[in-house]
CSV table of N, CA and C in Angstrom, one decimal:
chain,number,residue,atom,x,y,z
A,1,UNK,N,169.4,68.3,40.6
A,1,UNK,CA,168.5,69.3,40.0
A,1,UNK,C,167.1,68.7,39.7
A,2,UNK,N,167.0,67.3,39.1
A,2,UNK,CA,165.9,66.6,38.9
A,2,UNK,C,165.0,66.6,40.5
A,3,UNK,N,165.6,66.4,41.7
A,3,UNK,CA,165.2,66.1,42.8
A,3,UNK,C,164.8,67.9,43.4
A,4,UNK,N,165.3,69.1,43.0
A,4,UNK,CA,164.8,70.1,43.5
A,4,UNK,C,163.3,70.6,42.7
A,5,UNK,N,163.5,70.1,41.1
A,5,UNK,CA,162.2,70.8,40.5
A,5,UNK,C,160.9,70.0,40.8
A,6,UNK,N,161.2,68.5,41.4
A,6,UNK,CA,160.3,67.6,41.8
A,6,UNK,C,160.0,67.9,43.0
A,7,UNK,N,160.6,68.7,44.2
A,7,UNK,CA,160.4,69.1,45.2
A,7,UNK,C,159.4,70.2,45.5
A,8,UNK,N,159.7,71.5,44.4
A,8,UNK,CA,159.1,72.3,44.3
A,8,UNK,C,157.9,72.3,43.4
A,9,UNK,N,157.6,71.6,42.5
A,9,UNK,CA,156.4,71.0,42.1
A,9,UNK,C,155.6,70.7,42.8
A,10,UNK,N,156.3,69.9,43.9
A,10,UNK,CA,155.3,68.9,44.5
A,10,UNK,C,154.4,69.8,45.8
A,11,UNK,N,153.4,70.7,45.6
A,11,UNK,CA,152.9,71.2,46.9
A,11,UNK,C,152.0,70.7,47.7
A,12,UNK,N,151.4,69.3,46.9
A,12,UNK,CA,150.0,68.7,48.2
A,12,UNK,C,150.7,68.0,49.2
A,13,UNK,N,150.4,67.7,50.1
A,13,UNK,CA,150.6,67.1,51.0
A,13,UNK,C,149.4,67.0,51.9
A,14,UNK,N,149.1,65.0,52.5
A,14,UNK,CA,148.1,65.0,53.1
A,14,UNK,C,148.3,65.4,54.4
A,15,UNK,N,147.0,65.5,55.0
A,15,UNK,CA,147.2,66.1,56.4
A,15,UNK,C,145.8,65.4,57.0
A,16,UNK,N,146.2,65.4,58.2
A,16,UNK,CA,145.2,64.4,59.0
A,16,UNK,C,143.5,65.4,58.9
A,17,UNK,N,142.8,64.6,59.1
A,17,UNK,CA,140.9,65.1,59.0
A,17,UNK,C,141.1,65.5,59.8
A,18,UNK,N,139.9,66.9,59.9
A,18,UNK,CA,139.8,68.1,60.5
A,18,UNK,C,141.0,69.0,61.0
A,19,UNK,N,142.1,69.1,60.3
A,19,UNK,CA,143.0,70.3,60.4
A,19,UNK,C,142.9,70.8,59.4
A,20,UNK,N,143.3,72.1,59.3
A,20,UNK,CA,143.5,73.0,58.0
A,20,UNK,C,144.7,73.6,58.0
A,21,UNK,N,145.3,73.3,56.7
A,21,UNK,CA,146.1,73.5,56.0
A,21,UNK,C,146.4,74.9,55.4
A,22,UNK,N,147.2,75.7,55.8
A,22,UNK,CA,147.7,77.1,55.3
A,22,UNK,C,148.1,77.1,54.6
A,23,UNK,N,148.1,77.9,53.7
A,23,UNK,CA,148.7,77.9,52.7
A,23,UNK,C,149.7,79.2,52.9
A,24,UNK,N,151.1,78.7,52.1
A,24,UNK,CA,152.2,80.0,52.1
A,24,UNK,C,152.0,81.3,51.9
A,25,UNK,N,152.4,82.0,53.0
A,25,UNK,CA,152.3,83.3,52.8
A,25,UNK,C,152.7,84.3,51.0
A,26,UNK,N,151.7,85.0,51.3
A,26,UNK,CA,152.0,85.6,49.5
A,26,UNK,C,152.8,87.0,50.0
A,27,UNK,N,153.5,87.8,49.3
A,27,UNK,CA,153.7,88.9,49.1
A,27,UNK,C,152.3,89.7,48.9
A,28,UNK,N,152.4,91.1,49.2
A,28,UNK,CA,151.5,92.0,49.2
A,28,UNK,C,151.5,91.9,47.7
A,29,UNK,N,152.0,92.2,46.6
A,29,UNK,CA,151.7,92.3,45.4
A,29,UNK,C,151.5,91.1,44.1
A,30,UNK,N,151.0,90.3,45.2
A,30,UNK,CA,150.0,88.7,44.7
A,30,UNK,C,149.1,88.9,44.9
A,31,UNK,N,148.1,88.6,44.6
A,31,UNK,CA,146.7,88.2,44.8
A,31,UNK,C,146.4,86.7,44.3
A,32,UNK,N,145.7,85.8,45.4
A,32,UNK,CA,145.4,84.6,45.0
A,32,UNK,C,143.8,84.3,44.7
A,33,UNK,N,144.1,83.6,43.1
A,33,UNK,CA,142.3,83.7,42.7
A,33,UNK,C,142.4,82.4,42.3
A,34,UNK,N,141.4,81.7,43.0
A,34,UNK,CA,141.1,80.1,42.6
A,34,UNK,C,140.2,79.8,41.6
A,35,UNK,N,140.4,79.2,40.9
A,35,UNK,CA,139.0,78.8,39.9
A,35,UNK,C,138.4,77.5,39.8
A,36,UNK,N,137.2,76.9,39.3
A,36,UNK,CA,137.2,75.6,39.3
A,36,UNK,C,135.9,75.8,38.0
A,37,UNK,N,136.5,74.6,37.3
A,37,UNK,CA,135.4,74.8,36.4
A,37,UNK,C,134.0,73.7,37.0
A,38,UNK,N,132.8,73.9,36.7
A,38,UNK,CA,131.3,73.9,37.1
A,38,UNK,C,130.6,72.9,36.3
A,39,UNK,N,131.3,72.4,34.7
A,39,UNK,CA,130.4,72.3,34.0
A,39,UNK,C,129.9,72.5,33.2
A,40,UNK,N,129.3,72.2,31.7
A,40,UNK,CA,128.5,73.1,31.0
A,40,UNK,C,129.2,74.4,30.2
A,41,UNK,N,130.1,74.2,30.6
A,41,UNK,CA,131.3,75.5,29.7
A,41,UNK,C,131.4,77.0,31.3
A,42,UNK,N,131.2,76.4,32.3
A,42,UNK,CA,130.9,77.7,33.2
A,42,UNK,C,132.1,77.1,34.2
A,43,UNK,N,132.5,78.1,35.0
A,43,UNK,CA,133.6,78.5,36.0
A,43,UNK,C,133.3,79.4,37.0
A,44,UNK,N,133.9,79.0,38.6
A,44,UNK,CA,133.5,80.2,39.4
A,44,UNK,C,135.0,80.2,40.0
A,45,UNK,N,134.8,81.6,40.2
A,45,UNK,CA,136.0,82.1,40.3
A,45,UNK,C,135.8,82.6,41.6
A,46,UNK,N,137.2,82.2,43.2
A,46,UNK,CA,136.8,83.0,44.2
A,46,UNK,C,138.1,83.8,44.4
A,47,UNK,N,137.9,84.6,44.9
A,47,UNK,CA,139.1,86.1,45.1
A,47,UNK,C,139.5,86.0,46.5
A,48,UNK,N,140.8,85.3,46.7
A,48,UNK,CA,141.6,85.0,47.9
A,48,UNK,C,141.3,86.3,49.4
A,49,UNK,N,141.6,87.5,48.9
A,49,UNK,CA,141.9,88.3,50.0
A,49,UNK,C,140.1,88.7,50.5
A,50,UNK,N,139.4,89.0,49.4
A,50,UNK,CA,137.5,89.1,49.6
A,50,UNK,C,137.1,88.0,50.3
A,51,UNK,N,137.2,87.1,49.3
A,51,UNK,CA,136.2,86.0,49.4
A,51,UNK,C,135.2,86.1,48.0
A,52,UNK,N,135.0,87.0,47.8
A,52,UNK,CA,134.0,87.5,46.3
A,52,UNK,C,134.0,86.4,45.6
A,53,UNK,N,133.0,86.1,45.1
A,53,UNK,CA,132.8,85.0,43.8
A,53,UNK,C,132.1,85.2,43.0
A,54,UNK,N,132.8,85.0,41.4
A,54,UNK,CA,132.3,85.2,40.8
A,54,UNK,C,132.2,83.9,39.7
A,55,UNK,N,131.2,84.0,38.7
A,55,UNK,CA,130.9,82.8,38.0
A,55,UNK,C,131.2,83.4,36.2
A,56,UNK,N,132.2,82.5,35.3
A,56,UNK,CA,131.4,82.9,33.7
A,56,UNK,C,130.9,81.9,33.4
A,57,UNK,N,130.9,82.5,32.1
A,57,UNK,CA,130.4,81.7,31.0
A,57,UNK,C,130.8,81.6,29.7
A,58,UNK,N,130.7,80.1,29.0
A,58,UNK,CA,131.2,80.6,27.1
A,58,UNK,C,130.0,81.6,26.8
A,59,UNK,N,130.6,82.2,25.8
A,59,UNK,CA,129.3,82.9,24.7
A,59,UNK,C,128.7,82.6,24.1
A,60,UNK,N,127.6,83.2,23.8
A,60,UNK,CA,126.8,82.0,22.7
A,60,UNK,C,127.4,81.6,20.9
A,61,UNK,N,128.6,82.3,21.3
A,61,UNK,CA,129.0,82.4,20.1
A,61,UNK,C,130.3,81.6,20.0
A,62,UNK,N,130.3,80.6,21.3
A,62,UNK,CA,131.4,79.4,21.5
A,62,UNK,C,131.0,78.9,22.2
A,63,UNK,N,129.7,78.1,21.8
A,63,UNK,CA,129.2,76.9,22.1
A,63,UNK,C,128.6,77.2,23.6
A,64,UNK,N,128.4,78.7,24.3
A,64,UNK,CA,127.8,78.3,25.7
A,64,UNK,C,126.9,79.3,25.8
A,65,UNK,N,126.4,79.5,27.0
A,65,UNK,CA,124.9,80.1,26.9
A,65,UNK,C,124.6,81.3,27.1
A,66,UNK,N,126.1,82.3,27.2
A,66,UNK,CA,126.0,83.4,27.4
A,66,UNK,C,125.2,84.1,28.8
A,67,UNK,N,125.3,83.2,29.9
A,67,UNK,CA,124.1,83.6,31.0
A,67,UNK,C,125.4,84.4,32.0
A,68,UNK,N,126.5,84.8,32.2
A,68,UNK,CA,127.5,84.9,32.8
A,68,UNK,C,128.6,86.0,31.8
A,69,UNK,N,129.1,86.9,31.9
A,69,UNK,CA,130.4,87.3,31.8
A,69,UNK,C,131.0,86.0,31.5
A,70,UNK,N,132.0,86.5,30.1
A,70,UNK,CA,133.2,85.2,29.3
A,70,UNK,C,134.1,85.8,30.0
A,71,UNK,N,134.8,85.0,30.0
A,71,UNK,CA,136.6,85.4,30.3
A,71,UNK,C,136.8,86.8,29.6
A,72,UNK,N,136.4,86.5,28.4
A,72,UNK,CA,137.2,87.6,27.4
A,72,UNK,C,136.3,88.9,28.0
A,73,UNK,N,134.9,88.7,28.4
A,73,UNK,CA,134.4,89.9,28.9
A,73,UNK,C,134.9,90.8,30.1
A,74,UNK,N,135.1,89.5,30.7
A,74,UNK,CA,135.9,90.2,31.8
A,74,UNK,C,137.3,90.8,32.3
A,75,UNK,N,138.4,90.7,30.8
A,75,UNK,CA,139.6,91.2,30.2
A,75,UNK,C,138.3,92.7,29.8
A,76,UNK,N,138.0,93.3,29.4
A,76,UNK,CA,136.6,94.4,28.6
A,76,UNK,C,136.9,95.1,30.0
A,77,UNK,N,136.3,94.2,31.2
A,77,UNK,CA,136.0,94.8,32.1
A,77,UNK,C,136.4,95.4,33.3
A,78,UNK,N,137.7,94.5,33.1
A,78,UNK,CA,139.4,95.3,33.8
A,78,UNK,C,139.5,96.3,33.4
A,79,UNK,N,139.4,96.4,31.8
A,79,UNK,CA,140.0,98.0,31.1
A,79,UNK,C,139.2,98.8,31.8
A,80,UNK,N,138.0,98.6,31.9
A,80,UNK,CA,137.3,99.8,32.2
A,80,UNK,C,136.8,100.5,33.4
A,81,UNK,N,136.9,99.4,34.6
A,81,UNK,CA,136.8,99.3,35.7
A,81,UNK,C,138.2,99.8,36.7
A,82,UNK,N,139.1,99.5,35.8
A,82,UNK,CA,140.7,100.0,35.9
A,82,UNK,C,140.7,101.5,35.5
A,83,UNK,N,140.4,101.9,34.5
A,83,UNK,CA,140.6,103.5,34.2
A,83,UNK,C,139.5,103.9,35.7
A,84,UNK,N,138.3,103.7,35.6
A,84,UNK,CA,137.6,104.4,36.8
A,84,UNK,C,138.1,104.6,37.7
A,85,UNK,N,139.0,103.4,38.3
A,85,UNK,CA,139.3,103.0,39.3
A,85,UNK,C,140.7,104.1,39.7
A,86,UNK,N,141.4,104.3,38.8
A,86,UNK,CA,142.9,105.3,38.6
A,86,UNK,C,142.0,106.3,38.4
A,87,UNK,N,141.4,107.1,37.9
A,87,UNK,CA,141.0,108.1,38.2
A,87,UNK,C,140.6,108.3,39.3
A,88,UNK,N,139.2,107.3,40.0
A,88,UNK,CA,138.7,107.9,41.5
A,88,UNK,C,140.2,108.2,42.5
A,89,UNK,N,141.4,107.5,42.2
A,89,UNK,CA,142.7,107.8,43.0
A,89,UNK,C,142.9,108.9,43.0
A,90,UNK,N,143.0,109.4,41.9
A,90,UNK,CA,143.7,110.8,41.5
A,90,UNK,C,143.0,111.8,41.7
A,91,UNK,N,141.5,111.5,41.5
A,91,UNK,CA,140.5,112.6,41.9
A,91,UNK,C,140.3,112.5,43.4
A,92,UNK,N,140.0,111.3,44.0
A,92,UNK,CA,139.9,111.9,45.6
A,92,UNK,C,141.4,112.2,46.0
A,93,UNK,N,142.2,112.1,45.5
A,93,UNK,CA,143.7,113.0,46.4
A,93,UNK,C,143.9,114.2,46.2
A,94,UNK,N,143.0,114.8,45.0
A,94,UNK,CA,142.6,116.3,44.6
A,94,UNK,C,141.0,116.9,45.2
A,95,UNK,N,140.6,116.3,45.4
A,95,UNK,CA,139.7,116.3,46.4
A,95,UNK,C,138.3,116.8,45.0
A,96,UNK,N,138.6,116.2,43.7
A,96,UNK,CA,138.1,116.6,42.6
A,96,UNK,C,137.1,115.6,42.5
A,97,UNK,N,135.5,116.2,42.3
A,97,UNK,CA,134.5,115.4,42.3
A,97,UNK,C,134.5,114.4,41.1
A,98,UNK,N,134.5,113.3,41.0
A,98,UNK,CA,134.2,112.0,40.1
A,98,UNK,C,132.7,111.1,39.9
A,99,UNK,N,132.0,111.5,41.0
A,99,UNK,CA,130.9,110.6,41.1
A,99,UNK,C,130.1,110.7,39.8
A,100,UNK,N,129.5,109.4,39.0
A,100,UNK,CA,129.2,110.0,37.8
A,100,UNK,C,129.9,109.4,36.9
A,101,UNK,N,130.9,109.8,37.2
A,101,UNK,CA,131.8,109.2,35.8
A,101,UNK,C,131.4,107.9,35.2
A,102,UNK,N,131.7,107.5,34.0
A,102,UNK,CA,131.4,106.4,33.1
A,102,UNK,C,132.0,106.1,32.5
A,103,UNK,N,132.0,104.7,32.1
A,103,UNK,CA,132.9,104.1,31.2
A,103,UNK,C,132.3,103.1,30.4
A,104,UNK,N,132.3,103.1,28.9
A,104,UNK,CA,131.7,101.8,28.4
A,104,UNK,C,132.3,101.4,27.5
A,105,UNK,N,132.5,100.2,27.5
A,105,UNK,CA,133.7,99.2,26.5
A,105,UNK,C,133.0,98.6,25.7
A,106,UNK,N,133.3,98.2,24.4
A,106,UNK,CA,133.0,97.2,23.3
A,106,UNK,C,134.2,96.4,22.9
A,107,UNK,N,134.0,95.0,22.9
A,107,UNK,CA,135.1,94.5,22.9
A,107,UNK,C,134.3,93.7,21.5
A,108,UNK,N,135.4,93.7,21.0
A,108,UNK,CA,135.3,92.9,19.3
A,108,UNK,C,136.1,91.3,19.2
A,109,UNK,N,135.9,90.6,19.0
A,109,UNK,CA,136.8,89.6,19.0
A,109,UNK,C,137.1,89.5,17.6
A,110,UNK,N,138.2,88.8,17.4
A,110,UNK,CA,138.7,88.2,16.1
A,110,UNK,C,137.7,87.2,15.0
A,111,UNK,N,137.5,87.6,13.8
A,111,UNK,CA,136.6,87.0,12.8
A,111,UNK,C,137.0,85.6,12.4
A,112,UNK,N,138.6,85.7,12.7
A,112,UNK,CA,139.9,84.1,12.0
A,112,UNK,C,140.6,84.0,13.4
A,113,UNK,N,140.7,82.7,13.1
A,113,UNK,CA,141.3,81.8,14.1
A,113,UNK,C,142.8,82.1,14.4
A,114,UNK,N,143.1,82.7,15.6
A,114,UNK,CA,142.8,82.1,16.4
A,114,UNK,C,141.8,83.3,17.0
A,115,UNK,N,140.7,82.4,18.2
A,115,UNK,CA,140.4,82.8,18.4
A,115,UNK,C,140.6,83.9,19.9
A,116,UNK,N,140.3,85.5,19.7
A,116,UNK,CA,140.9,86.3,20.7
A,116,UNK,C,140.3,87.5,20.5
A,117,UNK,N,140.7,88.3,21.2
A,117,UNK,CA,139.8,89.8,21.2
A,117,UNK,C,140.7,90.8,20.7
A,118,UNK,N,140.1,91.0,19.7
A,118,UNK,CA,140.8,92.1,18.2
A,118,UNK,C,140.9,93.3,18.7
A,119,UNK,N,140.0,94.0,19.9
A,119,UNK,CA,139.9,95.4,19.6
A,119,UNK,C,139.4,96.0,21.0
A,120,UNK,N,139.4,96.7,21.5
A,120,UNK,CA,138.9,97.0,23.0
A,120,UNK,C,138.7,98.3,22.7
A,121,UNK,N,137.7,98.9,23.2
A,121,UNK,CA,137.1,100.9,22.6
A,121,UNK,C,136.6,101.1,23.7
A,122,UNK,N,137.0,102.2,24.4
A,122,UNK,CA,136.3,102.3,25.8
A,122,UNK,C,135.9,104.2,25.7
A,123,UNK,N,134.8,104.5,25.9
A,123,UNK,CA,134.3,105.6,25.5
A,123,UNK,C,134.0,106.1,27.2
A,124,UNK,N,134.5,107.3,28.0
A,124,UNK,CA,135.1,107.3,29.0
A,124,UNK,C,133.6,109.4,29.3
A,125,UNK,N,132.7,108.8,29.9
A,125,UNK,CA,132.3,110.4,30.1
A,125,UNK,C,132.6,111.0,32.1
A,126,UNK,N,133.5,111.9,31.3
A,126,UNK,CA,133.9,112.9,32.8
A,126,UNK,C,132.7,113.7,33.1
A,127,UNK,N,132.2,113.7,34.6
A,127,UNK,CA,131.5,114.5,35.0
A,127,UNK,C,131.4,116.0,34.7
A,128,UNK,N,130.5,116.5,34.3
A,128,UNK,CA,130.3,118.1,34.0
A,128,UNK,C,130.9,118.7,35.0
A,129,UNK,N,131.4,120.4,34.7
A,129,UNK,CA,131.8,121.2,35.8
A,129,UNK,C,133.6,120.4,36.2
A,130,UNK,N,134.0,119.6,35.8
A,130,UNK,CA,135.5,119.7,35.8
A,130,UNK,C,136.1,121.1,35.3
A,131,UNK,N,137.2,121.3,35.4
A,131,UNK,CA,138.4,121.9,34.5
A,131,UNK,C,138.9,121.5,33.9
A,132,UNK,N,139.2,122.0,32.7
A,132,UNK,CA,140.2,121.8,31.4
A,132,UNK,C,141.2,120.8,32.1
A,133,UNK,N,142.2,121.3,33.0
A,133,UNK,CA,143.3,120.9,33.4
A,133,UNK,C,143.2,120.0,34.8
A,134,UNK,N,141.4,119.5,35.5
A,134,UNK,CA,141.4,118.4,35.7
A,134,UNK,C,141.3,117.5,35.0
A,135,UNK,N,140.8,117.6,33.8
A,135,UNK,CA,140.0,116.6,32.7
A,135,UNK,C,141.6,115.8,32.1
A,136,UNK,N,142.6,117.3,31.8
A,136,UNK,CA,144.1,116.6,31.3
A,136,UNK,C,144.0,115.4,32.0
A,137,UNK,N,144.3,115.7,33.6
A,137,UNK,CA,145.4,115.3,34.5
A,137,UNK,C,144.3,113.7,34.8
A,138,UNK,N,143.1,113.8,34.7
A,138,UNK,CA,142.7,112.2,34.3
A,138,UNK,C,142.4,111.5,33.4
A,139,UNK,N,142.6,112.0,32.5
A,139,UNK,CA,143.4,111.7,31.1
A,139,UNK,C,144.9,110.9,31.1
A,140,UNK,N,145.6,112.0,31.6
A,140,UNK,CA,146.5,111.3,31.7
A,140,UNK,C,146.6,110.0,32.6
A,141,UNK,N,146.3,110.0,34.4
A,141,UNK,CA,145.8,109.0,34.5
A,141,UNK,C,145.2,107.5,33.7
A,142,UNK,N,144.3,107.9,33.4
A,142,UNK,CA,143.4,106.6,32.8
A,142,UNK,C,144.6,106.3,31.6
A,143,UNK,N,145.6,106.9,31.0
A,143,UNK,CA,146.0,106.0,30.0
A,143,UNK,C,147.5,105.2,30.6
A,144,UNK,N,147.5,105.7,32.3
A,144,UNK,CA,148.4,104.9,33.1
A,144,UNK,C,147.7,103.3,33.6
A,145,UNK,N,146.4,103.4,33.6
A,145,UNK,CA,145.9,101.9,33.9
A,145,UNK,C,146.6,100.8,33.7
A,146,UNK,N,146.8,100.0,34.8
A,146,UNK,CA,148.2,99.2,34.9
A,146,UNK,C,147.4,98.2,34.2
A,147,UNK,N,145.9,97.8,33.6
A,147,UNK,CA,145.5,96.7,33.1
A,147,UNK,C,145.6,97.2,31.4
A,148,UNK,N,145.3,98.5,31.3
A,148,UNK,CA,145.9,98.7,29.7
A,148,UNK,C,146.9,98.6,29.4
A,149,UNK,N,147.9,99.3,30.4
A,149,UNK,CA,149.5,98.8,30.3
A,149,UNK,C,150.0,97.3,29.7
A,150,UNK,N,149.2,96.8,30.9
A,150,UNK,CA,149.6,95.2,30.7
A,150,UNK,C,148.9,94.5,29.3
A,151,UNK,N,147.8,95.3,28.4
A,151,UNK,CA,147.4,94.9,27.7
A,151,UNK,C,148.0,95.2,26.1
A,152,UNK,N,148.8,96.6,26.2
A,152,UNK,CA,149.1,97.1,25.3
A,152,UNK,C,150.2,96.3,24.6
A,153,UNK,N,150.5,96.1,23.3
A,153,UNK,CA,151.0,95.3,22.4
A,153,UNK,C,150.5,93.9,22.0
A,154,UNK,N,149.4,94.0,22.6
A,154,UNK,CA,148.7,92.6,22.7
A,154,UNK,C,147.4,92.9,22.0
A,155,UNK,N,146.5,93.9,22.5
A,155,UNK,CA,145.1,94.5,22.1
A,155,UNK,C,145.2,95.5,21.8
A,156,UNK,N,145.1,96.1,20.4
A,156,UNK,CA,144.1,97.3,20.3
A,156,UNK,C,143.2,97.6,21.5
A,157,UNK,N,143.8,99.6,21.4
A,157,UNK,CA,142.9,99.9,22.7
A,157,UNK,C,142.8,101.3,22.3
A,158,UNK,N,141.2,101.6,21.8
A,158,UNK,CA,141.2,102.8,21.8
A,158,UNK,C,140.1,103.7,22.6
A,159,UNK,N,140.7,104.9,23.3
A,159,UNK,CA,140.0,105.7,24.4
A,159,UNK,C,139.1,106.8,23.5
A,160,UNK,N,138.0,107.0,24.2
A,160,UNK,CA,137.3,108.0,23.8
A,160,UNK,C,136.7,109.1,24.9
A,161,UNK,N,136.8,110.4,24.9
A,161,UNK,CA,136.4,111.4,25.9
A,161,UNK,C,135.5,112.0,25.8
A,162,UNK,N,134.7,112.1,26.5
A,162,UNK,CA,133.2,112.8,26.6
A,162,UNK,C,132.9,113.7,27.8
């Protein structure tokens, strides 16, 4: 038992100069995101299947310089980017115009330790000229967002419609 969990632990292995090394195939419903911290309280983050990279930063309000999206900003910016993102689904397979739409989050952190994000408020404006009963049906949507889902019992999350 001791010899399998040491086994499966163990994933480096050297390999001779100038070959590259593959890495195991992932299932479609992984995504691999590397990070490395930079320094200075900052991290860049690269997105396995893109290539996209991105960089944060602490806040100035934990010791860093606020020049970058925090972690915790960018938890803010799933929620919100995620409702958009479920709606434009639902609306281009109704063939229901979205462009326009908006979303804007306030994220609050915690005043006592520990320290964490108390409150998430995302105020959500649907494009004019919808229907009643499009506006439901992405409504309903946006409160299926698999990043609020995953957030719910953890954060306060409250939606607002305009």
């Amino acid at each position: 038992m001791v010899q399998e969990a040491k086994r499966s632990e163990d994933t480096t292995e050297a390999v001779p100069a100038g070959t590259a090394k593959l890495r195991p195939a992932t299932p479609d419903s992984v995504t691999v995101i590397d990070s490395s911290y930079q320094g200075q309280l900052r991290c860049q983050a690269s997105h396995g299947p893109s290539g996209s990279v991105l960089e944060t930063d602490a806040p100035t309000d934990n010791q860093g310089q606020g020049a970058r999206f925090s972690p915790t900003d960018l938890v803010a910016t799933a929620l919100s980017t995620c409702i958009l993102t479920i709606m434009g689904i639902v609306a281009e397979r109704h063939g229901w115009p979205l462009q326009g739409c908006q979303a804007r989050v306030e994220k609050t952190m915690s005043s006592e330790p520990p320290r964490r994000i108390a409150q998430l408020t995302v105020w959500i404006t649907l494009p004019e000229g919808l229907e009643e009963r499009q506006r439901r049906v992405l409504q309903r949507a946006a409160e299926q967002c698999p990043v609020k889902l995953s957030l719910e019992g953890s954060v306060p999350i409250t939606l607002h419609w305009t």
